[in-house]
CSV table of C-alpha atoms in Angstrom, one decimal:
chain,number,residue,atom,x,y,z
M,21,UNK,CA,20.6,-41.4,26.9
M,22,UNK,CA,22.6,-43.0,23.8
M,23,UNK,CA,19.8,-42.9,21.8
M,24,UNK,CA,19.6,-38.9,22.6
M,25,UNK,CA,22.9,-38.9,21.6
M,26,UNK,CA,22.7,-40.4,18.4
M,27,UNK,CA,19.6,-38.5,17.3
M,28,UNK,CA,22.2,-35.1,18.5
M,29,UNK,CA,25.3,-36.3,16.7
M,30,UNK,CA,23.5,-37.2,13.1
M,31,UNK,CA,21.3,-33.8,13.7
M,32,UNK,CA,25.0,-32.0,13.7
M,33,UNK,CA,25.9,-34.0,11.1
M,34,UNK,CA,23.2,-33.6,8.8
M,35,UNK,CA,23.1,-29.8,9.4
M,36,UNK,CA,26.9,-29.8,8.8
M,37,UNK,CA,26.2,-31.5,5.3
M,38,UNK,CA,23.6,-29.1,4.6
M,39,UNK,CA,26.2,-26.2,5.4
M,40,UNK,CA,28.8,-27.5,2.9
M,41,UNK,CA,26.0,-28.3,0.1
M,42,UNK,CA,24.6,-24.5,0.7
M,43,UNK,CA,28.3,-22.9,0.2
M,44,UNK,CA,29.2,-25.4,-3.0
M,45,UNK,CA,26.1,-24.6,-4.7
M,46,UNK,CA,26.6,-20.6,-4.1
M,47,UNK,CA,23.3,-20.6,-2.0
M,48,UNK,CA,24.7,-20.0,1.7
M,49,UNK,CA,22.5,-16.5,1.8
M,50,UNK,CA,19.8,-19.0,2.9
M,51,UNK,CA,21.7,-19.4,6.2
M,52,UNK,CA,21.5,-15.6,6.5
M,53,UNK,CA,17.7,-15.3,5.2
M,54,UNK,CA,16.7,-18.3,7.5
M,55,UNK,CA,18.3,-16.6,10.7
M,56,UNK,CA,17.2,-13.1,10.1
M,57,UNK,CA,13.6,-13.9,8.9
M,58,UNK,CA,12.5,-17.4,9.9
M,59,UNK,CA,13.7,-17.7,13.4
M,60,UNK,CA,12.0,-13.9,13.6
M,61,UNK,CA,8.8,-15.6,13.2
M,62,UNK,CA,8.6,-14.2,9.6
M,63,UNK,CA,8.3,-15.3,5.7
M,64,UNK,CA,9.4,-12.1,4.3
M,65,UNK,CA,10.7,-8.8,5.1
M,66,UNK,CA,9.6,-7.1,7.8
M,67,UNK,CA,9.7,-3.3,9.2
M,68,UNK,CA,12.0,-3.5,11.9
M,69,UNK,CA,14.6,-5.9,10.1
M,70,UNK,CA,17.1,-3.8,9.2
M,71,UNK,CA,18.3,-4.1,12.5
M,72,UNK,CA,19.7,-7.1,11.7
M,73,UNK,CA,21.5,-6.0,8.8
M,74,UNK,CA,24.8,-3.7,8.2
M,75,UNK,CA,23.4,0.0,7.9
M,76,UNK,CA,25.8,3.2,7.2
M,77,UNK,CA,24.0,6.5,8.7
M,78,UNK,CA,22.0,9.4,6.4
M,79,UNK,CA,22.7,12.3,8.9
M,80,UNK,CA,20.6,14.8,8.7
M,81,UNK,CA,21.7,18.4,8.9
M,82,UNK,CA,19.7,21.9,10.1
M,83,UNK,CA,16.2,20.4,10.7
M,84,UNK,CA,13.3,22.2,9.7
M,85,UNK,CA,10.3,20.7,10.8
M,86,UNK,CA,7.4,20.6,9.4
M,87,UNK,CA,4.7,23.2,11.1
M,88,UNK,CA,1.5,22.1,12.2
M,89,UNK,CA,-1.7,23.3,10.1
M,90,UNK,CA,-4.4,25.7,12.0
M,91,UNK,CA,-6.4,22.5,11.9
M,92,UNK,CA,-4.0,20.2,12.9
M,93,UNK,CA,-5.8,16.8,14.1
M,94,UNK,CA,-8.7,18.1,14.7
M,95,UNK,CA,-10.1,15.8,12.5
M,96,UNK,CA,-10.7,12.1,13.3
M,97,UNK,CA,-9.9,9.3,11.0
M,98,UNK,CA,-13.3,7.2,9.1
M,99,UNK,CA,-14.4,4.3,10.5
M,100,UNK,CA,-13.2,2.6,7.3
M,101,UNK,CA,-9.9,3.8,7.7
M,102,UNK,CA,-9.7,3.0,11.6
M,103,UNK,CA,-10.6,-1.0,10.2
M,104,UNK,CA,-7.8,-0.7,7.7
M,105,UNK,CA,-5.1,0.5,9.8
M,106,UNK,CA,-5.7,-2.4,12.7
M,107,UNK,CA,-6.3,-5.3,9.7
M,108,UNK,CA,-3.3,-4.3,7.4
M,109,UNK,CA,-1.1,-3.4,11.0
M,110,UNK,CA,-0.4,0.7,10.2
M,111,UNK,CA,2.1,2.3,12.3
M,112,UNK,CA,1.7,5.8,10.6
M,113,UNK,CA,-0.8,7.7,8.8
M,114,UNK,CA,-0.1,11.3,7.9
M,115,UNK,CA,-1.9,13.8,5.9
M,116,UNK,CA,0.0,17.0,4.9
M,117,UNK,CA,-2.2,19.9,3.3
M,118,UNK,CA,-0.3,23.1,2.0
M,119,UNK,CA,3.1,22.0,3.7
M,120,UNK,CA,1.7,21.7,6.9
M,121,UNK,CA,0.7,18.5,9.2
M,122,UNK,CA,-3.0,18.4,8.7
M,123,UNK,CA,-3.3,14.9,10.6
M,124,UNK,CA,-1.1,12.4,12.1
M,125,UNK,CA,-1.8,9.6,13.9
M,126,UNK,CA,0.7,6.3,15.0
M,127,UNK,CA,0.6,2.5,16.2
M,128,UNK,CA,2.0,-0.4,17.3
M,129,UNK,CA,4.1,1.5,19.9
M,130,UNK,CA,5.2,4.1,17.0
M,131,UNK,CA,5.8,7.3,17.1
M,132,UNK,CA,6.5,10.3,15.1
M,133,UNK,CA,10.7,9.6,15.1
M,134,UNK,CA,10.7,5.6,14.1
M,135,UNK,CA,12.6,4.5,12.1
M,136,UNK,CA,10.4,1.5,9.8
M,137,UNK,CA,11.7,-0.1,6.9
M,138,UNK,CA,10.9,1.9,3.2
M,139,UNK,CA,11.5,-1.1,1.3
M,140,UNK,CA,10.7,-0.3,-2.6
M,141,UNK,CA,10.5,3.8,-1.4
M,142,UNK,CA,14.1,3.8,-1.8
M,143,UNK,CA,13.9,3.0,-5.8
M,144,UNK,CA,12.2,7.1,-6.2
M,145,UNK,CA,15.3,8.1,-3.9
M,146,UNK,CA,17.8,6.8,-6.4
M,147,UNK,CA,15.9,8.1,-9.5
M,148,UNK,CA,16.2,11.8,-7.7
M,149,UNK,CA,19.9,11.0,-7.5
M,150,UNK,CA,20.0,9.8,-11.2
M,151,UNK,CA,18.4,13.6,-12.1
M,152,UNK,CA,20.8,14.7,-9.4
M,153,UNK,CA,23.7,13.7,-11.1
M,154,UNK,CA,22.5,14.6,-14.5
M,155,UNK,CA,21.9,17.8,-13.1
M,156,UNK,CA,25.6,18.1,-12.2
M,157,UNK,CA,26.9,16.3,-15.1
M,158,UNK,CA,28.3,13.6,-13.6
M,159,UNK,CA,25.9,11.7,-15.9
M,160,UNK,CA,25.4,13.2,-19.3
M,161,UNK,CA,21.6,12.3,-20.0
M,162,UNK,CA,19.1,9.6,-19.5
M,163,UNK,CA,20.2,8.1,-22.8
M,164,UNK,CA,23.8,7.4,-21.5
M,165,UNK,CA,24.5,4.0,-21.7
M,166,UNK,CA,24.9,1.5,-18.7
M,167,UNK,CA,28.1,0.5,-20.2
M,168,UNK,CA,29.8,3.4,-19.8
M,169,UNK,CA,30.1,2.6,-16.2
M,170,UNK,CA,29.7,-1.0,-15.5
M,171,UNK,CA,31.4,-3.0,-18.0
M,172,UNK,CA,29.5,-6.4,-18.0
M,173,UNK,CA,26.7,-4.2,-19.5
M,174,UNK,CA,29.2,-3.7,-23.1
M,175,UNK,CA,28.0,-6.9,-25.1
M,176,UNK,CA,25.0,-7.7,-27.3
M,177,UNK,CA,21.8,-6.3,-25.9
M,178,UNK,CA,22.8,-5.3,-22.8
M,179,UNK,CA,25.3,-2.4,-24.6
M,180,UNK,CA,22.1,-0.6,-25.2
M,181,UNK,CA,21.0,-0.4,-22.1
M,182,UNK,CA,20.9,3.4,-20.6
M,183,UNK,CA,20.2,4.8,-17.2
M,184,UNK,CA,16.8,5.7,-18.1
M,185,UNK,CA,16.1,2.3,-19.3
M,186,UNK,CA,17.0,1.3,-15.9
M,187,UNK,CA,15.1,4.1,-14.2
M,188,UNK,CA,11.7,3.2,-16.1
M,189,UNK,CA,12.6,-0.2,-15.3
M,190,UNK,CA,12.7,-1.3,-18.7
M,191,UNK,CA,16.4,-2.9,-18.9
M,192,UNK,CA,15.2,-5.7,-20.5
M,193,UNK,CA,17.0,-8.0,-17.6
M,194,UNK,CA,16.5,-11.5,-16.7
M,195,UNK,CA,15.7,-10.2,-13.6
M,196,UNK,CA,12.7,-12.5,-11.5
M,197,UNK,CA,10.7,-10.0,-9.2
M,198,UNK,CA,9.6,-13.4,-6.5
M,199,UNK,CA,9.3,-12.1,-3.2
M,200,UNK,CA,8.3,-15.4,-1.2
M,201,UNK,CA,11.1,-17.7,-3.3
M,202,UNK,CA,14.2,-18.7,-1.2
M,203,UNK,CA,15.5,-19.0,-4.3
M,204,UNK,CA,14.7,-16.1,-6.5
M,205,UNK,CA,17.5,-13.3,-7.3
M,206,UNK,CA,15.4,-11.0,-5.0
M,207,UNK,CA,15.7,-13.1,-1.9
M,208,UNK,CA,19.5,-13.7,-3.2
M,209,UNK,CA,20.0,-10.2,-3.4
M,210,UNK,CA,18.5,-9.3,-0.1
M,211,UNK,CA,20.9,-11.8,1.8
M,212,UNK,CA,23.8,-11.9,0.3
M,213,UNK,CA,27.3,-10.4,0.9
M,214,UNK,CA,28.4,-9.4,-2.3
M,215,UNK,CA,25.5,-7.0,-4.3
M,216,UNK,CA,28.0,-6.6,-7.1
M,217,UNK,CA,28.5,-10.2,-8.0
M,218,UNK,CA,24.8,-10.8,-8.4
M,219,UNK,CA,24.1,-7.8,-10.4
M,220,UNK,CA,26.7,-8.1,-12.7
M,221,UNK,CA,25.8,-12.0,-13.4
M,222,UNK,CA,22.1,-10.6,-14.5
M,223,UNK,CA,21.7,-11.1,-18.5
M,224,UNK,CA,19.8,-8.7,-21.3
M,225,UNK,CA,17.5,-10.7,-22.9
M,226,UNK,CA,15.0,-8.3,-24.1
M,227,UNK,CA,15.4,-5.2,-25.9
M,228,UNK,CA,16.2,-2.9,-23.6
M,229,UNK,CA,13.9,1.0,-23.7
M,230,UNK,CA,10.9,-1.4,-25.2
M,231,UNK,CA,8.5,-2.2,-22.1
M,232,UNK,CA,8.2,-1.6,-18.6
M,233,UNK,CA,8.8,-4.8,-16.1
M,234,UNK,CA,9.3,-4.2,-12.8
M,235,UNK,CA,12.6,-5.6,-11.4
M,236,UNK,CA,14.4,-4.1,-8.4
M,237,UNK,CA,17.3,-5.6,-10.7
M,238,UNK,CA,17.3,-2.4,-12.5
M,239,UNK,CA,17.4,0.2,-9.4
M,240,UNK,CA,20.1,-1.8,-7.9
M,241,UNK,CA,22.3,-1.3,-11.1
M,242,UNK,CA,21.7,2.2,-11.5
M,243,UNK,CA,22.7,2.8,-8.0
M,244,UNK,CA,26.3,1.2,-9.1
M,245,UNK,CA,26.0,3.6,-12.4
M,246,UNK,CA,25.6,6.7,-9.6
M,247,UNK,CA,28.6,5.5,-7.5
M,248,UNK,CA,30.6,5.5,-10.2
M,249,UNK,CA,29.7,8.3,-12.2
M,250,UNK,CA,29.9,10.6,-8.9
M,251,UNK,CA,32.5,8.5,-7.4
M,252,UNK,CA,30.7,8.5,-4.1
M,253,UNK,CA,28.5,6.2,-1.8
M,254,UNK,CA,25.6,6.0,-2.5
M,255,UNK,CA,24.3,6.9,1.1
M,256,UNK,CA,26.7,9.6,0.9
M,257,UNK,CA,25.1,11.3,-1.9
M,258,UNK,CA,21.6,11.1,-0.7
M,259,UNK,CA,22.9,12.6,2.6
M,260,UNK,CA,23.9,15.8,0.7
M,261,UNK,CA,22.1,16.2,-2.4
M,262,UNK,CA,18.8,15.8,-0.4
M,263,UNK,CA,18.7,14.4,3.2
M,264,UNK,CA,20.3,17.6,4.6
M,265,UNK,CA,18.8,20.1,2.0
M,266,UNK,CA,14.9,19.3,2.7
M,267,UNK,CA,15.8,19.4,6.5
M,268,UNK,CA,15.0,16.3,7.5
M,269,UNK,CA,14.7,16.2,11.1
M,270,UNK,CA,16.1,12.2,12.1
M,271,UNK,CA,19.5,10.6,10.3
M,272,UNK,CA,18.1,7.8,8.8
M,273,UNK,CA,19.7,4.4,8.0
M,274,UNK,CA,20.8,2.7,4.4
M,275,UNK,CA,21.3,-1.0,4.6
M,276,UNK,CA,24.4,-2.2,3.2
M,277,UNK,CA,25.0,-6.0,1.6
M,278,UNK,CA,28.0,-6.3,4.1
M,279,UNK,CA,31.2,-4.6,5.6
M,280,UNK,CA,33.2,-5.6,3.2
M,281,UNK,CA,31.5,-4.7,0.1
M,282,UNK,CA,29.9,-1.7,1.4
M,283,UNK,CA,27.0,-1.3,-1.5
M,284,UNK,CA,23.9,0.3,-0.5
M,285,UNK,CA,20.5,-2.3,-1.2
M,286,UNK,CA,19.0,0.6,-3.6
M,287,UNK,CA,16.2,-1.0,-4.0
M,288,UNK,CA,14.8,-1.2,-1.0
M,289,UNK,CA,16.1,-0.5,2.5
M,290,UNK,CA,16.3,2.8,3.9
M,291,UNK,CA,14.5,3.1,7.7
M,292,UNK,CA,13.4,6.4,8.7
M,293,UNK,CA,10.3,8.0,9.4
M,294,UNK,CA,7.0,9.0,7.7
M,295,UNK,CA,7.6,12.5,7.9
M,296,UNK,CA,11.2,12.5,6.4
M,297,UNK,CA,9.7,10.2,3.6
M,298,UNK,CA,7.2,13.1,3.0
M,299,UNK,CA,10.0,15.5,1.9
M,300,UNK,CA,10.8,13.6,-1.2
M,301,UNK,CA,7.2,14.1,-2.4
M,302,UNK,CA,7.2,18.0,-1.1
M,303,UNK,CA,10.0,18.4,-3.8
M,304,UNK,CA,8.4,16.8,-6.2
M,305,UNK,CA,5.2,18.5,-6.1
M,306,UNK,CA,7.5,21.7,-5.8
M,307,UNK,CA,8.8,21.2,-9.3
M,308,UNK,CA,12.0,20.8,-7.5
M,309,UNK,CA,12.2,23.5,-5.4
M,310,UNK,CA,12.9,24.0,-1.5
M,311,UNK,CA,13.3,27.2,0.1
M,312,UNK,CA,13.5,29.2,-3.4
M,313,UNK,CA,15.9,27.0,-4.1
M,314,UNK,CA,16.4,24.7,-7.5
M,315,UNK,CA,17.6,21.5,-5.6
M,316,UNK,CA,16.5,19.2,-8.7
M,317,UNK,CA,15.9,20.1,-12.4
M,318,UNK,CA,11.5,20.7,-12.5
M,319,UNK,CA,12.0,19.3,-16.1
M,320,UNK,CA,13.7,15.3,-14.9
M,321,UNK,CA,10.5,15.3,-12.4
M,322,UNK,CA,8.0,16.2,-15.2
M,323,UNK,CA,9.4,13.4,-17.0
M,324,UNK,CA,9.9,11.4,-13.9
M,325,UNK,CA,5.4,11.6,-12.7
M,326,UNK,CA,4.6,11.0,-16.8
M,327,UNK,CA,4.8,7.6,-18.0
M,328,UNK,CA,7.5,6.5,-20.4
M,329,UNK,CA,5.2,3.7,-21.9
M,330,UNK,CA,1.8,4.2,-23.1
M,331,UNK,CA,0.8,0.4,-22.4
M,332,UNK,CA,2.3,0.9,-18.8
M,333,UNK,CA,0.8,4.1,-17.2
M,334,UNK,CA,1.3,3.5,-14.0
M,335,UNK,CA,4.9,3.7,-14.3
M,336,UNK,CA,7.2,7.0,-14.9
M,337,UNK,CA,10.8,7.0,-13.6
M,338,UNK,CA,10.8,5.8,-10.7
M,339,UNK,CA,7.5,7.0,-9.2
M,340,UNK,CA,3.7,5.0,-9.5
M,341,UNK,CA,1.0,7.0,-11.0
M,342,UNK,CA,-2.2,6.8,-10.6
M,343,UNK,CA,-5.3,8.1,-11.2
M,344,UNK,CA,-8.8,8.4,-8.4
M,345,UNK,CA,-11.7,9.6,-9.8
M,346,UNK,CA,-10.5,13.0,-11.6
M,347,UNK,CA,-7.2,13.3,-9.4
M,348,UNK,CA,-3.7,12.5,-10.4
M,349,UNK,CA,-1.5,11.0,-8.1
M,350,UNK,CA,2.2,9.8,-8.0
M,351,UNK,CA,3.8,8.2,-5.1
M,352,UNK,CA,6.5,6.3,-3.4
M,353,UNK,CA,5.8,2.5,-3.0
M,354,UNK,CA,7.5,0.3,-0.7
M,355,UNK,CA,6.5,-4.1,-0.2
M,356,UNK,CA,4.5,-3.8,2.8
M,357,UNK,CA,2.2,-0.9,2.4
M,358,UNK,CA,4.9,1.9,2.4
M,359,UNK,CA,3.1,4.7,0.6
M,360,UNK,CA,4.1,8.5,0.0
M,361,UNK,CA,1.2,9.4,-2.2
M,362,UNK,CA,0.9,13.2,-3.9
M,363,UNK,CA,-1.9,15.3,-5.6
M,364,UNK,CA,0.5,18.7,-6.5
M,365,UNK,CA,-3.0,20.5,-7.5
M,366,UNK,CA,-4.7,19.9,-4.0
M,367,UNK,CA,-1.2,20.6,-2.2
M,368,UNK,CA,-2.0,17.2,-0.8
M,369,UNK,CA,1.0,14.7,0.2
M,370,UNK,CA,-0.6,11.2,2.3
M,371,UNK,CA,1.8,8.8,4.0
M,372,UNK,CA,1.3,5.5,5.4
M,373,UNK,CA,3.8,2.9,6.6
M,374,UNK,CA,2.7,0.0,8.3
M,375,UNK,CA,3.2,-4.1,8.9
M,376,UNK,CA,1.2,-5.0,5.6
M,377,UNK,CA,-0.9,-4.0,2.7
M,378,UNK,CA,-4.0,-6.5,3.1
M,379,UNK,CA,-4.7,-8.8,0.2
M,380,UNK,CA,-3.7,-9.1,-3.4
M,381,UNK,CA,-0.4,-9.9,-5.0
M,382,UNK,CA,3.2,-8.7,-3.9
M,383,UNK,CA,4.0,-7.5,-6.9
M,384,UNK,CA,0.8,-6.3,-8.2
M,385,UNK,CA,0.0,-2.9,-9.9
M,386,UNK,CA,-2.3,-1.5,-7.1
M,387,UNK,CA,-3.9,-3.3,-4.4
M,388,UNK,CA,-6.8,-1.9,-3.3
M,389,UNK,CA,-5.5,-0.3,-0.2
M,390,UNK,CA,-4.2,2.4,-1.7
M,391,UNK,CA,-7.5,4.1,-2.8
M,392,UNK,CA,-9.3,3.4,0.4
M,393,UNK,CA,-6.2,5.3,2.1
M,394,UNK,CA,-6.6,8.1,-0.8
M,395,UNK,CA,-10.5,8.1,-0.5
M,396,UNK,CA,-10.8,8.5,3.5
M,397,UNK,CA,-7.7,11.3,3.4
M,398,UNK,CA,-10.2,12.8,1.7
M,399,UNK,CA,-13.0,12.4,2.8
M,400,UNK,CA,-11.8,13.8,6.2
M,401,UNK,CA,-10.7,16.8,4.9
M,402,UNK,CA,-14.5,17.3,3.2
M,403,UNK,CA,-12.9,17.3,-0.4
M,404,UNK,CA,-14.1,15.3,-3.8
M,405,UNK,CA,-12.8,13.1,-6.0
């Protein structure tokens, strides 16, 4: 029994030291990243884990649900895409053709309400707002300059920075895109309490408007650029300039770094459903438009689906582009296999959410999972590539 003891008492002891070395060394988010993702059996983000995070509410307004095509699931999904959905863990598939649910089908205990994680979906949310605001003139162009608004942004190379820079992601930031690091800036800026602080500590060290790299680094700060600029929350403006205007039918949820601070994750992080997320794509295939009306400027989404760098084409403002056979796609991409994928000349919007996107790097361009889900969408509904 006193040996129990003595193994119990230096245990507390050595997890107390551990305690007091994470807070000195400014690293104490691992406390929250090992609680929230470790002990949930986890090694990164996962679709249900905003639940364990502060979230502030995207209520939705007059719904107007999406009507059912004359064929509505009268189709059945490939055999390839049946082997896909159980190996990569999909929880929904949707095919929308001319506006209308072609085919749905769910998993995993989902249905057509659940809410799932968007992770990286969120980044073509906040570029709408960006055109949003410009459209307004709360933001004067895409060539404005970060420092305008955010201060830390007025020295050296980083006073050259401009919101479109950071829209294109091509800031030119320090910023290290490492998922599976404890401890990278992304899993810092995941966990920790104070968004602001971590931003505002990131450094130029490129020149900025030269290349695309992806860094989350860059949504997060434009999202502080937006607050500003509108003076309004973040999740506030996404509830009016588009949640309630397309008619989504749930409320949806924005996680929040704390409480206290109360700044959205823009990057990543809003939970709703996969025929909410469809909207955002409607729009943009729309030129802008919903119900006759001019919700965002058709000439900020032309820019937005065309890439900014010719050595970088599968990158625009905040959408993926990408080209199947003779079709051109652009989409929403989130980590895990969160796809809102478009073809505006086939009327054509595919969405897939699920537990994981199969092999292949978690930062990489494409993985290959996103053609098969393009390639059996259509070859269900008999069309080519």
């Amino acid at each position: 029994m006193k040996f129990l003891k003595n193994i119990l008492k230096w245990t507390a002891i050595l997890v107390g030291i551990l305690v007091i070395a994470l807070y000195a060394t400014d690293t104490d988010y691992l406390i929250k990243a090992f609680r929230t993702i470790y002990l949930n059996g986890h090694t990164t983000a996962y679709l249900n884990d905003y639940k364990e995070f502060d979230n502030k509410v995207i209520d939705h307004g007059l719904p107007q649900p999406w009507p059912n095509h004359k064929d509505y699931n009268t189709a059945k999904a490939t055999e390839l895409l049946s082997t896909i959905h159980k190996e990569n863990g999909s929880v929904a598939y949707v095919i929308i053709k001319n506006d209308s649910i072609w085919f749905e089908d769910y998993f995993d205990g989902f249905d057509s309400n659940s809410q799932s994680n968007s992770f990286s979906m969120a980044k073509s949310y906040v570029s709408a707002m960006l055109g949003k605001a410009i459209m307004e003139g709360h933001i004067k162009s895409l060539d404005q300059p970060v420092c305008d608004f955010v201060p830390e942004f007025c020295d050296g190379l980083a006073a050259k920075t401009t919101v479109g820079d950071l829209s294109s992601m091509s800031s030119g930031t320090n910023w290290d895109e490492a998922y599976y690091s404890p401890f990278s800036i992304t899993t810092r800026a995941y966990f920790d309490d104070d968004l602001e602080k971590v931003i505002t500590g990131l450094k130029v060290v490129e020149e900025p408007g030269k290349a695309y790299k992806y860094a989350s680094g860059d949504t997060q700060l434009l999202a502080m650029v937006i607050e500003r600029a509108t003076n309004k929350k973040l999740y506030d403006y996404l509830t009016e300039s588009f949640w309630q205007p397309l008619g989504c039918e749930n409320q949806a949820l924005w996680q929040v770094d704390s409480e206290d601070h109360n700044l959205v994750k823009a990057y990543c992080c809003i939970a709703s459903n996969a025929k909410d997320f469809a909207r955002m794509g409607k729009l943009y295939k729309d030129h802008g438009k919903w119900n006759g009306q001019q919700v965002l400027d058709s000439a900020f989404i032309a820019k937005s689906i065309t890439p900014r760098f010719a050595a970088s084409p599968e990158y625009g403002y905040g959408w993926w582009l990408k080209d199947v056979g003779d079709k051109h796609f652009f989409m929403m991409r989130g980590h895990l296999g969160q796809y809102v994928i478009v073809e505006p000349n086939d009327n054509i919007i595919i969405v897939r959410l699920g537990h994981s996107k199969g092999n292949g790097s978690a930062v990489a361009t494409f993985t290959d999972d996103i053609s098969i889900y393009i390639e059996e969408a259509y070859n269900m509904l008999g069309y080519d590539l």
